[in-house]
mmCIF file with all atom_site columns, C-alpha atoms in Angstrom:
data_model
loop_
_atom_site.group_PDB
_atom_site.id
_atom_site.type_symbol
_atom_site.label_atom_id
_atom_site.label_alt_id
_atom_site.label_comp_id
_atom_site.label_asym_id
_atom_site.label_entity_id
_atom_site.label_seq_id
_atom_site.pdbx_PDB_ins_code
_atom_site.Cartn_x
_atom_site.Cartn_y
_atom_site.Cartn_z
_atom_site.occupancy
_atom_site.B_iso_or_equiv
_atom_site.pdbx_formal_charge
_atom_site.auth_seq_id
_atom_site.auth_comp_id
_atom_site.auth_asym_id
_atom_site.auth_atom_id
_atom_site.pdbx_PDB_model_num
ATOM 1   C CA . MET S 1 1   ? 109.239 94.201  168.966 1.00 68.00 ? 1   MET S CA 1
ATOM 2   C CA . THR S 1 2   ? 108.558 91.778  171.706 1.00 81.00 ? 2   THR S CA 1
ATOM 3   C CA . GLN S 1 3   ? 105.117 90.220  171.742 1.00 87.00 ? 3   GLN S CA 1
ATOM 4   C CA . LEU S 1 4   ? 102.975 91.597  174.540 1.00 92.00 ? 4   LEU S CA 1
ATOM 5   C CA . THR S 1 5   ? 101.437 88.920  176.819 1.00 91.00 ? 5   THR S CA 1
ATOM 6   C CA . PRO S 1 6   ? 98.557  88.964  179.247 1.00 90.00 ? 6   PRO S CA 1
ATOM 7   C CA . LYS S 1 7   ? 101.092 89.008  182.087 1.00 90.00 ? 7   LYS S CA 1
ATOM 8   C CA . THR S 1 8   ? 103.062 91.938  180.810 1.00 92.00 ? 8   THR S CA 1
ATOM 9   C CA . ALA S 1 9   ? 99.916  93.842  179.892 1.00 91.00 ? 9   ALA S CA 1
ATOM 10  C CA . ALA S 1 10  ? 98.588  93.361  183.488 1.00 90.00 ? 10  ALA S CA 1
ATOM 11  C CA . LYS S 1 11  ? 101.780 94.799  184.851 1.00 92.00 ? 11  LYS S CA 1
ATOM 12  C CA . GLU S 1 12  ? 101.834 97.902  182.722 1.00 95.00 ? 12  GLU S CA 1
ATOM 13  C CA . THR S 1 13  ? 102.054 101.325 184.489 1.00 95.00 ? 13  THR S CA 1
ATOM 14  C CA . PRO S 1 14  ? 99.478  103.976 183.443 1.00 94.00 ? 14  PRO S CA 1
ATOM 15  C CA . ARG S 1 15  ? 102.333 105.751 181.613 1.00 96.00 ? 15  ARG S CA 1
ATOM 16  C CA . GLU S 1 16  ? 103.354 102.582 179.754 1.00 96.00 ? 16  GLU S CA 1
ATOM 17  C CA . ARG S 1 17  ? 99.693  101.880 178.802 1.00 97.00 ? 17  ARG S CA 1
ATOM 18  C CA . ARG S 1 18  ? 99.324  105.418 177.576 1.00 97.00 ? 18  ARG S CA 1
ATOM 19  C CA . LEU S 1 19  ? 102.421 105.049 175.404 1.00 97.00 ? 19  LEU S CA 1
ATOM 20  C CA . ARG S 1 20  ? 101.182 101.745 174.051 1.00 98.00 ? 20  ARG S CA 1
ATOM 21  C CA . VAL S 1 21  ? 97.873  103.410 173.072 1.00 98.00 ? 21  VAL S CA 1
ATOM 22  C CA . GLN S 1 22  ? 99.737  106.031 171.102 1.00 98.00 ? 22  GLN S CA 1
ATOM 23  C CA . LYS S 1 23  ? 101.697 103.398 169.326 1.00 98.00 ? 23  LYS S CA 1
ATOM 24  C CA . ILE S 1 24  ? 98.486  101.569 168.515 1.00 98.00 ? 24  ILE S CA 1
ATOM 25  C CA . VAL S 1 25  ? 96.961  104.790 167.137 1.00 98.00 ? 25  VAL S CA 1
ATOM 26  C CA . ARG S 1 26  ? 100.033 105.481 164.952 1.00 98.00 ? 26  ARG S CA 1
ATOM 27  C CA . ILE S 1 27  ? 99.949  102.068 163.420 1.00 98.00 ? 27  ILE S CA 1
ATOM 28  C CA . LEU S 1 28  ? 96.165  101.959 162.885 1.00 98.00 ? 28  LEU S CA 1
ATOM 29  C CA . ASP S 1 29  ? 96.290  105.417 161.417 1.00 98.00 ? 29  ASP S CA 1
ATOM 30  C CA . ARG S 1 30  ? 98.584  104.136 158.674 1.00 98.00 ? 30  ARG S CA 1
ATOM 31  C CA . THR S 1 31  ? 96.355  101.088 158.263 1.00 97.00 ? 31  THR S CA 1
ATOM 32  C CA . TYR S 1 32  ? 93.102  102.989 158.026 1.00 98.00 ? 32  TYR S CA 1
ATOM 33  C CA . PRO S 1 33  ? 93.929  106.506 156.956 1.00 97.00 ? 33  PRO S CA 1
ATOM 34  C CA . ASP S 1 34  ? 90.401  107.262 155.740 1.00 97.00 ? 34  ASP S CA 1
ATOM 35  C CA . SER S 1 35  ? 88.569  105.860 158.771 1.00 97.00 ? 35  SER S CA 1
ATOM 36  C CA . LYS S 1 36  ? 85.680  107.954 160.124 1.00 96.00 ? 36  LYS S CA 1
ATOM 37  C CA . LEU S 1 37  ? 82.348  107.526 161.852 1.00 97.00 ? 37  LEU S CA 1
ATOM 38  C CA . ALA S 1 38  ? 80.234  105.184 159.643 1.00 96.00 ? 38  ALA S CA 1
ATOM 39  C CA . LEU S 1 39  ? 77.001  107.041 160.223 1.00 97.00 ? 39  LEU S CA 1
ATOM 40  C CA . ASN S 1 40  ? 76.224  109.891 157.728 1.00 98.00 ? 40  ASN S CA 1
ATOM 41  C CA . PHE S 1 41  ? 75.195  113.252 159.207 1.00 98.00 ? 41  PHE S CA 1
ATOM 42  C CA . THR S 1 42  ? 75.595  116.989 158.716 1.00 98.00 ? 42  THR S CA 1
ATOM 43  C CA . THR S 1 43  ? 74.279  118.371 161.930 1.00 98.00 ? 43  THR S CA 1
ATOM 44  C CA . PRO S 1 44  ? 74.301  117.394 165.619 1.00 98.00 ? 44  PRO S CA 1
ATOM 45  C CA . LEU S 1 45  ? 70.581  116.602 165.433 1.00 98.00 ? 45  LEU S CA 1
ATOM 46  C CA . GLU S 1 46  ? 71.046  114.342 162.459 1.00 98.00 ? 46  GLU S CA 1
ATOM 47  C CA . LEU S 1 47  ? 73.789  112.488 164.309 1.00 98.00 ? 47  LEU S CA 1
ATOM 48  C CA . LEU S 1 48  ? 71.611  112.103 167.428 1.00 98.00 ? 48  LEU S CA 1
ATOM 49  C CA . ILE S 1 49  ? 68.750  110.720 165.360 1.00 98.00 ? 49  ILE S CA 1
ATOM 50  C CA . ALA S 1 50  ? 71.050  108.370 163.496 1.00 98.00 ? 50  ALA S CA 1
ATOM 51  C CA . LEU S 1 51  ? 72.515  107.056 166.756 1.00 98.00 ? 51  LEU S CA 1
ATOM 52  C CA . ILE S 1 52  ? 68.990  106.277 168.033 1.00 97.00 ? 52  ILE S CA 1
ATOM 53  C CA . LEU S 1 53  ? 68.215  104.404 164.885 1.00 98.00 ? 53  LEU S CA 1
ATOM 54  C CA . ALA S 1 54  ? 71.532  102.534 164.973 1.00 97.00 ? 54  ALA S CA 1
ATOM 55  C CA . ALA S 1 55  ? 70.566  100.533 168.068 1.00 94.00 ? 55  ALA S CA 1
ATOM 56  C CA . GLN S 1 56  ? 70.492  96.853  167.003 1.00 94.00 ? 56  GLN S CA 1
ATOM 57  C CA . CYS S 1 57  ? 70.882  97.846  163.356 1.00 96.00 ? 57  CYS S CA 1
ATOM 58  C CA . THR S 1 58  ? 73.783  98.186  160.933 1.00 95.00 ? 58  THR S CA 1
ATOM 59  C CA . ASP S 1 59  ? 75.192  101.570 160.110 1.00 96.00 ? 59  ASP S CA 1
ATOM 60  C CA . GLU S 1 60  ? 74.642  100.819 156.427 1.00 96.00 ? 60  GLU S CA 1
ATOM 61  C CA . ARG S 1 61  ? 70.883  100.296 156.894 1.00 98.00 ? 61  ARG S CA 1
ATOM 62  C CA . VAL S 1 62  ? 70.629  103.468 158.979 1.00 98.00 ? 62  VAL S CA 1
ATOM 63  C CA . ASN S 1 63  ? 72.364  105.505 156.328 1.00 98.00 ? 63  ASN S CA 1
ATOM 64  C CA . GLN S 1 64  ? 69.909  104.118 153.691 1.00 98.00 ? 64  GLN S CA 1
ATOM 65  C CA . VAL S 1 65  ? 66.944  105.196 155.835 1.00 98.00 ? 65  VAL S CA 1
ATOM 66  C CA . THR S 1 66  ? 68.309  108.604 156.870 1.00 98.00 ? 66  THR S CA 1
ATOM 67  C CA . ALA S 1 67  ? 69.241  109.535 153.311 1.00 97.00 ? 67  ALA S CA 1
ATOM 68  C CA . THR S 1 68  ? 65.540  110.240 152.753 1.00 95.00 ? 68  THR S CA 1
ATOM 69  C CA . LEU S 1 69  ? 64.555  111.258 156.288 1.00 97.00 ? 69  LEU S CA 1
ATOM 70  C CA . PHE S 1 70  ? 67.197  113.994 156.633 1.00 98.00 ? 70  PHE S CA 1
ATOM 71  C CA . SER S 1 71  ? 66.067  115.707 153.508 1.00 96.00 ? 71  SER S CA 1
ATOM 72  C CA . LYS S 1 72  ? 62.466  115.839 154.892 1.00 96.00 ? 72  LYS S CA 1
ATOM 73  C CA . TYR S 1 73  ? 62.964  116.603 158.510 1.00 97.00 ? 73  TYR S CA 1
ATOM 74  C CA . ARG S 1 74  ? 65.613  119.174 159.481 1.00 96.00 ? 74  ARG S CA 1
ATOM 75  C CA . ARG S 1 75  ? 64.625  120.609 162.880 1.00 98.00 ? 75  ARG S CA 1
ATOM 76  C CA . ALA S 1 76  ? 63.590  118.999 166.178 1.00 98.00 ? 76  ALA S CA 1
ATOM 77  C CA . GLU S 1 77  ? 60.194  120.471 165.653 1.00 98.00 ? 77  GLU S CA 1
ATOM 78  C CA . ASP S 1 78  ? 59.879  118.558 162.291 1.00 98.00 ? 78  ASP S CA 1
ATOM 79  C CA . TRP S 1 79  ? 60.613  115.231 164.031 1.00 98.00 ? 79  TRP S CA 1
ATOM 80  C CA . ALA S 1 80  ? 58.273  115.976 166.944 1.00 98.00 ? 80  ALA S CA 1
ATOM 81  C CA . ARG S 1 81  ? 55.328  116.772 164.670 1.00 97.00 ? 81  ARG S CA 1
ATOM 82  C CA . ILE S 1 82  ? 55.426  113.707 162.487 1.00 97.00 ? 82  ILE S CA 1
ATOM 83  C CA . PRO S 1 83  ? 52.422  111.459 163.187 1.00 98.00 ? 83  PRO S CA 1
ATOM 84  C CA . ARG S 1 84  ? 53.798  108.533 165.200 1.00 98.00 ? 84  ARG S CA 1
ATOM 85  C CA . ALA S 1 85  ? 52.502  105.951 162.682 1.00 98.00 ? 85  ALA S CA 1
ATOM 86  C CA . THR S 1 86  ? 54.166  107.720 159.817 1.00 98.00 ? 86  THR S CA 1
ATOM 87  C CA . LEU S 1 87  ? 57.507  107.850 161.600 1.00 98.00 ? 87  LEU S CA 1
ATOM 88  C CA . GLU S 1 88  ? 57.214  104.180 162.541 1.00 98.00 ? 88  GLU S CA 1
ATOM 89  C CA . ALA S 1 89  ? 56.657  103.221 158.904 1.00 98.00 ? 89  ALA S CA 1
ATOM 90  C CA . GLU S 1 90  ? 59.577  105.325 157.688 1.00 98.00 ? 90  GLU S CA 1
ATOM 91  C CA . ILE S 1 91  ? 62.060  103.746 160.099 1.00 98.00 ? 91  ILE S CA 1
ATOM 92  C CA . ARG S 1 92  ? 60.525  100.226 160.170 1.00 98.00 ? 92  ARG S CA 1
ATOM 93  C CA . THR S 1 93  ? 63.499  98.604  158.386 1.00 98.00 ? 93  THR S CA 1
ATOM 94  C CA . THR S 1 94  ? 65.876  99.598  161.214 1.00 98.00 ? 94  THR S CA 1
ATOM 95  C CA . GLY S 1 95  ? 64.075  97.296  163.568 1.00 97.00 ? 95  GLY S CA 1
ATOM 96  C CA . PHE S 1 96  ? 62.447  98.028  166.931 1.00 97.00 ? 96  PHE S CA 1
ATOM 97  C CA . TYR S 1 97  ? 60.810  100.802 165.074 1.00 97.00 ? 97  TYR S CA 1
ATOM 98  C CA . ARG S 1 98  ? 58.047  101.525 167.650 1.00 97.00 ? 98  ARG S CA 1
ATOM 99  C CA . ASN S 1 99  ? 60.520  102.040 170.467 1.00 97.00 ? 99  ASN S CA 1
ATOM 100 C CA . LYS S 1 100 ? 62.818  104.115 168.221 1.00 98.00 ? 100 LYS S CA 1
ATOM 101 C CA . ALA S 1 101 ? 60.022  106.347 166.979 1.00 98.00 ? 101 ALA S CA 1
ATOM 102 C CA . LYS S 1 102 ? 59.000  106.970 170.637 1.00 97.00 ? 102 LYS S CA 1
ATOM 103 C CA . ALA S 1 103 ? 62.553  107.721 171.683 1.00 97.00 ? 103 ALA S CA 1
ATOM 104 C CA . ILE S 1 104 ? 63.126  110.095 168.765 1.00 98.00 ? 104 ILE S CA 1
ATOM 105 C CA . GLN S 1 105 ? 60.003  112.103 169.443 1.00 98.00 ? 105 GLN S CA 1
ATOM 106 C CA . GLU S 1 106 ? 60.447  112.192 173.184 1.00 98.00 ? 106 GLU S CA 1
ATOM 107 C CA . CYS S 1 107 ? 64.055  113.279 172.687 1.00 98.00 ? 107 CYS S CA 1
ATOM 108 C CA . CYS S 1 108 ? 63.006  116.029 170.243 1.00 98.00 ? 108 CYS S CA 1
ATOM 109 C CA . ASP S 1 109 ? 60.253  117.192 172.582 1.00 98.00 ? 109 ASP S CA 1
ATOM 110 C CA . ALA S 1 110 ? 62.886  117.626 175.347 1.00 98.00 ? 110 ALA S CA 1
ATOM 111 C CA . LEU S 1 111 ? 65.157  119.562 173.021 1.00 98.00 ? 111 LEU S CA 1
ATOM 112 C CA . ILE S 1 112 ? 62.321  121.886 172.129 1.00 98.00 ? 112 ILE S CA 1
ATOM 113 C CA . GLU S 1 113 ? 61.261  122.399 175.674 1.00 98.00 ? 113 GLU S CA 1
ATOM 114 C CA . ARG S 1 114 ? 64.678  122.715 177.313 1.00 98.00 ? 114 ARG S CA 1
ATOM 115 C CA . PHE S 1 115 ? 67.219  123.677 174.745 1.00 98.00 ? 115 PHE S CA 1
ATOM 116 C CA . GLN S 1 116 ? 65.263  125.777 172.105 1.00 97.00 ? 116 GLN S CA 1
ATOM 117 C CA . GLY S 1 117 ? 65.373  122.895 169.711 1.00 97.00 ? 117 GLY S CA 1
ATOM 118 C CA . SER S 1 118 ? 69.167  122.665 169.602 1.00 98.00 ? 118 SER S CA 1
ATOM 119 C CA . VAL S 1 119 ? 71.313  119.703 170.583 1.00 98.00 ? 119 VAL S CA 1
ATOM 120 C CA . PRO S 1 120 ? 73.347  120.720 173.706 1.00 98.00 ? 120 PRO S CA 1
ATOM 121 C CA . ASN S 1 121 ? 77.087  120.374 173.701 1.00 98.00 ? 121 ASN S CA 1
ATOM 122 C CA . ARG S 1 122 ? 77.589  119.341 177.277 1.00 98.00 ? 122 ARG S CA 1
ATOM 123 C CA . LEU S 1 123 ? 77.611  115.712 178.435 1.00 98.00 ? 123 LEU S CA 1
ATOM 124 C CA . GLU S 1 124 ? 75.337  116.262 181.457 1.00 98.00 ? 124 GLU S CA 1
ATOM 125 C CA . ASP S 1 125 ? 72.729  117.988 179.241 1.00 98.00 ? 125 ASP S CA 1
ATOM 126 C CA . LEU S 1 126 ? 72.875  115.205 176.559 1.00 98.00 ? 126 LEU S CA 1
ATOM 127 C CA . VAL S 1 127 ? 72.443  112.340 179.004 1.00 98.00 ? 127 VAL S CA 1
ATOM 128 C CA . SER S 1 128 ? 69.462  114.095 180.562 1.00 97.00 ? 128 SER S CA 1
ATOM 129 C CA . LEU S 1 129 ? 67.611  113.586 177.238 1.00 97.00 ? 129 LEU S CA 1
ATOM 130 C CA . PRO S 1 130 ? 65.231  110.647 176.990 1.00 94.00 ? 130 PRO S CA 1
ATOM 131 C CA . GLY S 1 131 ? 66.970  107.646 175.515 1.00 91.00 ? 131 GLY S CA 1
ATOM 132 C CA . VAL S 1 132 ? 70.457  109.203 175.477 1.00 96.00 ? 132 VAL S CA 1
ATOM 133 C CA . GLY S 1 133 ? 73.219  107.385 177.444 1.00 96.00 ? 133 GLY S CA 1
ATOM 134 C CA . ARG S 1 134 ? 76.870  108.078 177.804 1.00 97.00 ? 134 ARG S CA 1
ATOM 135 C CA . LYS S 1 135 ? 77.883  106.197 174.593 1.00 97.00 ? 135 LYS S CA 1
ATOM 136 C CA . THR S 1 136 ? 75.452  108.312 172.441 1.00 97.00 ? 136 THR S CA 1
ATOM 137 C CA . ALA S 1 137 ? 76.310  111.494 174.197 1.00 98.00 ? 137 ALA S CA 1
ATOM 138 C CA . ASN S 1 138 ? 80.028  110.953 173.803 1.00 98.00 ? 138 ASN S CA 1
ATOM 139 C CA . ILE S 1 139 ? 79.778  110.073 170.075 1.00 98.00 ? 139 ILE S CA 1
ATOM 140 C CA . VAL S 1 140 ? 77.790  113.277 169.577 1.00 98.00 ? 140 VAL S CA 1
ATOM 141 C CA . LEU S 1 141 ? 80.276  115.385 171.552 1.00 98.00 ? 141 LEU S CA 1
ATOM 142 C CA . GLY S 1 142 ? 83.241  113.989 169.660 1.00 98.00 ? 142 GLY S CA 1
ATOM 143 C CA . ASN S 1 143 ? 81.916  113.856 166.111 1.00 98.00 ? 143 ASN S CA 1
ATOM 144 C CA . ALA S 1 144 ? 79.412  116.715 166.014 1.00 98.00 ? 144 ALA S CA 1
ATOM 145 C CA . PHE S 1 145 ? 81.173  119.198 168.358 1.00 98.00 ? 145 PHE S CA 1
ATOM 146 C CA . GLY S 1 146 ? 84.796  118.088 168.139 1.00 97.00 ? 146 GLY S CA 1
ATOM 147 C CA . GLN S 1 147 ? 85.196  117.597 171.875 1.00 98.00 ? 147 GLN S CA 1
ATOM 148 C CA . PRO S 1 148 ? 87.646  114.981 173.236 1.00 98.00 ? 148 PRO S CA 1
ATOM 149 C CA . ALA S 1 149 ? 85.330  112.091 174.151 1.00 98.00 ? 149 ALA S CA 1
ATOM 150 C CA . ILE S 1 150 ? 85.249  108.289 173.910 1.00 98.00 ? 150 ILE S CA 1
ATOM 151 C CA . GLY S 1 151 ? 82.052  106.675 172.819 1.00 97.00 ? 151 GLY S CA 1
ATOM 152 C CA . VAL S 1 152 ? 82.172  102.947 173.659 1.00 97.00 ? 152 VAL S CA 1
ATOM 153 C CA . ASP S 1 153 ? 80.309  101.164 170.942 1.00 96.00 ? 153 ASP S CA 1
ATOM 154 C CA . THR S 1 154 ? 80.545  97.396  170.396 1.00 95.00 ? 154 THR S CA 1
ATOM 155 C CA . HIS S 1 155 ? 83.837  97.622  168.429 1.00 97.00 ? 155 HIS S CA 1
ATOM 156 C CA . VAL S 1 156 ? 85.561  99.994  170.869 1.00 98.00 ? 156 VAL S CA 1
ATOM 157 C CA . GLY S 1 157 ? 84.487  97.872  173.864 1.00 98.00 ? 157 GLY S CA 1
ATOM 158 C CA . ARG S 1 158 ? 85.593  94.581  172.277 1.00 98.00 ? 158 ARG S CA 1
ATOM 159 C CA . LEU S 1 159 ? 88.947  95.799  171.106 1.00 98.00 ? 159 LEU S CA 1
ATOM 160 C CA . ALA S 1 160 ? 89.704  97.638  174.327 1.00 98.00 ? 160 ALA S CA 1
ATOM 161 C CA . GLN S 1 161 ? 89.251  94.343  176.171 1.00 97.00 ? 161 GLN S CA 1
ATOM 162 C CA . ARG S 1 162 ? 91.334  92.322  173.762 1.00 97.00 ? 162 ARG S CA 1
ATOM 163 C CA . LEU S 1 163 ? 94.111  94.941  173.826 1.00 97.00 ? 163 LEU S CA 1
ATOM 164 C CA . GLY S 1 164 ? 94.254  94.624  177.663 1.00 97.00 ? 164 GLY S CA 1
ATOM 165 C CA . LEU S 1 165 ? 93.209  98.246  178.094 1.00 97.00 ? 165 LEU S CA 1
ATOM 166 C CA . THR S 1 166 ? 90.341  97.275  180.355 1.00 97.00 ? 166 THR S CA 1
ATOM 167 C CA . THR S 1 167 ? 88.912  94.265  182.178 1.00 95.00 ? 167 THR S CA 1
ATOM 168 C CA . GLN S 1 168 ? 85.385  95.807  182.288 1.00 97.00 ? 168 GLN S CA 1
ATOM 169 C CA . THR S 1 169 ? 82.397  94.731  180.306 1.00 96.00 ? 169 THR S CA 1
ATOM 170 C CA . ASN S 1 170 ? 80.085  97.651  181.051 1.00 97.00 ? 170 ASN S CA 1
ATOM 171 C CA . PRO S 1 171 ? 80.554  100.351 178.344 1.00 96.00 ? 171 PRO S CA 1
ATOM 172 C CA . ASP S 1 172 ? 80.530  103.230 180.843 1.00 97.00 ? 172 ASP S CA 1
ATOM 173 C CA . LYS S 1 173 ? 83.225  101.539 182.942 1.00 98.00 ? 173 LYS S CA 1
ATOM 174 C CA . ILE S 1 174 ? 85.262  100.849 179.811 1.00 98.00 ? 174 ILE S CA 1
ATOM 175 C CA . GLU S 1 175 ? 85.074  104.544 179.005 1.00 98.00 ? 175 GLU S CA 1
ATOM 176 C CA . PHE S 1 176 ? 86.306  105.444 182.462 1.00 98.00 ? 176 PHE S CA 1
ATOM 177 C CA . ASP S 1 177 ? 89.279  103.129 182.001 1.00 98.00 ? 177 ASP S CA 1
ATOM 178 C CA . LEU S 1 178 ? 90.101  104.455 178.541 1.00 98.00 ? 178 LEU S CA 1
ATOM 179 C CA . ASN S 1 179 ? 89.810  108.166 179.337 1.00 98.00 ? 179 ASN S CA 1
ATOM 180 C CA . PRO S 1 180 ? 92.991  108.519 181.375 1.00 97.00 ? 180 PRO S CA 1
ATOM 181 C CA . ILE S 1 181 ? 95.146  106.505 178.962 1.00 98.00 ? 181 ILE S CA 1
ATOM 182 C CA . VAL S 1 182 ? 93.988  107.986 175.592 1.00 98.00 ? 182 VAL S CA 1
ATOM 183 C CA . PRO S 1 183 ? 95.295  111.530 175.150 1.00 97.00 ? 183 PRO S CA 1
ATOM 184 C CA . ASP S 1 184 ? 92.567  114.092 174.511 1.00 98.00 ? 184 ASP S CA 1
ATOM 185 C CA . PRO S 1 185 ? 93.772  114.921 171.013 1.00 97.00 ? 185 PRO S CA 1
ATOM 186 C CA . LEU S 1 186 ? 93.575  111.289 170.077 1.00 98.00 ? 186 LEU S CA 1
ATOM 187 C CA . LYS S 1 187 ? 90.260  110.346 171.606 1.00 98.00 ? 187 LYS S CA 1
ATOM 188 C CA . ILE S 1 188 ? 87.995  110.755 168.581 1.00 98.00 ? 188 ILE S CA 1
ATOM 189 C CA . ARG S 1 189 ? 90.542  109.228 166.232 1.00 98.00 ? 189 ARG S CA 1
ATOM 190 C CA . PHE S 1 190 ? 91.124  106.345 168.617 1.00 98.00 ? 190 PHE S CA 1
ATOM 191 C CA . CYS S 1 191 ? 87.494  105.373 168.425 1.00 98.00 ? 191 CYS S CA 1
ATOM 192 C CA . HIS S 1 192 ? 87.309  105.691 164.627 1.00 98.00 ? 192 HIS S CA 1
ATOM 193 C CA . LEU S 1 193 ? 90.402  103.478 164.211 1.00 98.00 ? 193 LEU S CA 1
ATOM 194 C CA . LEU S 1 194 ? 89.187  100.761 166.628 1.00 98.00 ? 194 LEU S CA 1
ATOM 195 C CA . GLN S 1 195 ? 85.805  100.783 164.826 1.00 97.00 ? 195 GLN S CA 1
ATOM 196 C CA . ALA S 1 196 ? 87.569  100.328 161.488 1.00 98.00 ? 196 ALA S CA 1
ATOM 197 C CA . HIS S 1 197 ? 89.841  97.588  162.775 1.00 98.00 ? 197 HIS S CA 1
ATOM 198 C CA . GLY S 1 198 ? 86.954  95.844  164.483 1.00 97.00 ? 198 GLY S CA 1
ATOM 199 C CA . ARG S 1 199 ? 85.028  95.657  161.266 1.00 96.00 ? 199 ARG S CA 1
ATOM 200 C CA . ALA S 1 200 ? 88.037  94.643  159.012 1.00 97.00 ? 200 ALA S CA 1
ATOM 201 C CA . VAL S 1 201 ? 90.270  92.355  161.190 1.00 97.00 ? 201 VAL S CA 1
ATOM 202 C CA . CYS S 1 202 ? 89.455  92.043  164.885 1.00 97.00 ? 202 CYS S CA 1
ATOM 203 C CA . LEU S 1 203 ? 86.032  90.463  164.269 1.00 96.00 ? 203 LEU S CA 1
ATOM 204 C CA . ALA S 1 204 ? 83.781  89.505  167.131 1.00 94.00 ? 204 ALA S CA 1
ATOM 205 C CA . ARG S 1 205 ? 83.649  85.723  166.413 1.00 93.00 ? 205 ARG S CA 1
ATOM 206 C CA . LYS S 1 206 ? 86.903  85.054  164.658 1.00 93.00 ? 206 LYS S CA 1
ATOM 207 C CA . PRO S 1 207 ? 89.610  87.745  164.786 1.00 95.00 ? 207 PRO S CA 1
ATOM 208 C CA . ASP S 1 208 ? 92.305  87.476  162.130 1.00 95.00 ? 208 ASP S CA 1
ATOM 209 C CA . CYS S 1 209 ? 95.308  87.822  164.528 1.00 94.00 ? 209 CYS S CA 1
ATOM 210 C CA . PRO S 1 210 ? 97.970  86.875  161.943 1.00 93.00 ? 210 PRO S CA 1
ATOM 211 C CA . ALA S 1 211 ? 96.845  89.724  159.614 1.00 94.00 ? 211 ALA S CA 1
ATOM 212 C CA . CYS S 1 212 ? 96.566  92.233  162.432 1.00 96.00 ? 212 CYS S CA 1
ATOM 213 C CA . SER S 1 213 ? 98.941  95.222  162.221 1.00 96.00 ? 213 SER S CA 1
ATOM 214 C CA . ILE S 1 214 ? 98.980  95.698  165.981 1.00 97.00 ? 214 ILE S CA 1
ATOM 215 C CA . ASN S 1 215 ? 99.160  92.097  167.058 1.00 94.00 ? 215 ASN S CA 1
ATOM 216 C CA . GLN S 1 216 ? 102.499 92.614  168.900 1.00 94.00 ? 216 GLN S CA 1
ATOM 217 C CA . LEU S 1 217 ? 100.963 95.325  170.958 1.00 96.00 ? 217 LEU S CA 1
ATOM 218 C CA . CYS S 1 218 ? 98.044  93.093  171.899 1.00 96.00 ? 218 CYS S CA 1
ATOM 219 C CA . PRO S 1 219 ? 97.960  90.275  174.391 1.00 95.00 ? 219 PRO S CA 1
ATOM 220 C CA . PHE S 1 220 ? 95.018  88.603  172.666 1.00 92.00 ? 220 PHE S CA 1
ATOM 221 C CA . PRO S 1 221 ? 96.971  86.710  169.972 1.00 72.00 ? 221 PRO S CA 1
ATOM 222 C CA . VAL S 1 222 ? 98.650  84.695  172.737 1.00 65.00 ? 222 VAL S CA 1
ATOM 223 C CA . HIS S 1 223 ? 95.197  83.433  173.826 1.00 53.00 ? 223 HIS S CA 1
ATOM 224 C CA . SER S 1 224 ? 93.954  82.814  170.270 1.00 56.00 ? 224 SER S CA 1
ATOM 225 C CA . ALA S 1 225 ? 97.089  80.964  169.302 1.00 49.00 ? 225 ALA S CA 1
ATOM 226 C CA . LYS S 1 226 ? 96.765  78.603  172.188 1.00 46.00 ? 226 LYS S CA 1
ATOM 227 C CA . ALA S 1 227 ? 93.048  78.115  171.731 1.00 42.00 ? 227 ALA S CA 1
ATOM 228 C CA . ALA S 1 228 ? 93.041  77.609  168.014 1.00 43.00 ? 228 ALA S CA 1
ATOM 229 C CA . PRO S 1 229 ? 93.248  73.932  166.997 1.00 44.00 ? 229 PRO S CA 1
ATOM 230 C CA . ALA S 1 230 ? 96.075  73.011  164.617 1.00 38.00 ? 230 ALA S CA 1
ATOM 231 C CA . LYS S 1 231 ? 95.024  72.852  161.006 1.00 42.00 ? 231 LYS S CA 1
ATOM 232 C CA . ARG S 1 232 ? 95.436  69.447  159.259 1.00 40.00 ? 232 ARG S CA 1
ATOM 233 C CA . LYS S 1 233 ? 96.954  69.402  155.927 1.00 35.00 ? 233 LYS S CA 1
#
């Protein structure tokens, strides 16, 4: 397989880029067969709460906190009725706990008032909720409702840029670039695989390009090889 370069990536037609995405998914699917969303949840509401808590916090920490919370609070009404100080104390270790407690309760109030306490399964309804943007809405749609959607978290955004699938930095604009080139049946899996690869190999500060299973389908190793200083023996 010929190494992809920034020049050849820039000249790809939409069809060629779509085919490359499918190759990327096939290879990563063999590399990470068990990849899935890192946040633990059993209902759309639990996922929505977990995503609010995950802002500026690791998924591992969120899972530790929600393991207790999800056994105590099951409905939107439960979350809305917790005394604010109590909720803040319970989520304190996730960081920015005052803002998150406010966002959770305002979101649950809106669910009760407008959606009978249920999480809606339409993008336009989800993004109308306080504190819910397109990333969160798409992750809920894809993982809780099984709808074809791309939620651009930090890993998906970073890898999409390195793979030459977008030149955008805004998550919403990255989503708009990815939607036409990732087939609907692959959208959810595509996100899970990029998240797994972003955690294991394509790290933010120092990607391990030589160990990357898709490096020949990616123009980024060309840059990293040129930029990396030669190692002295």
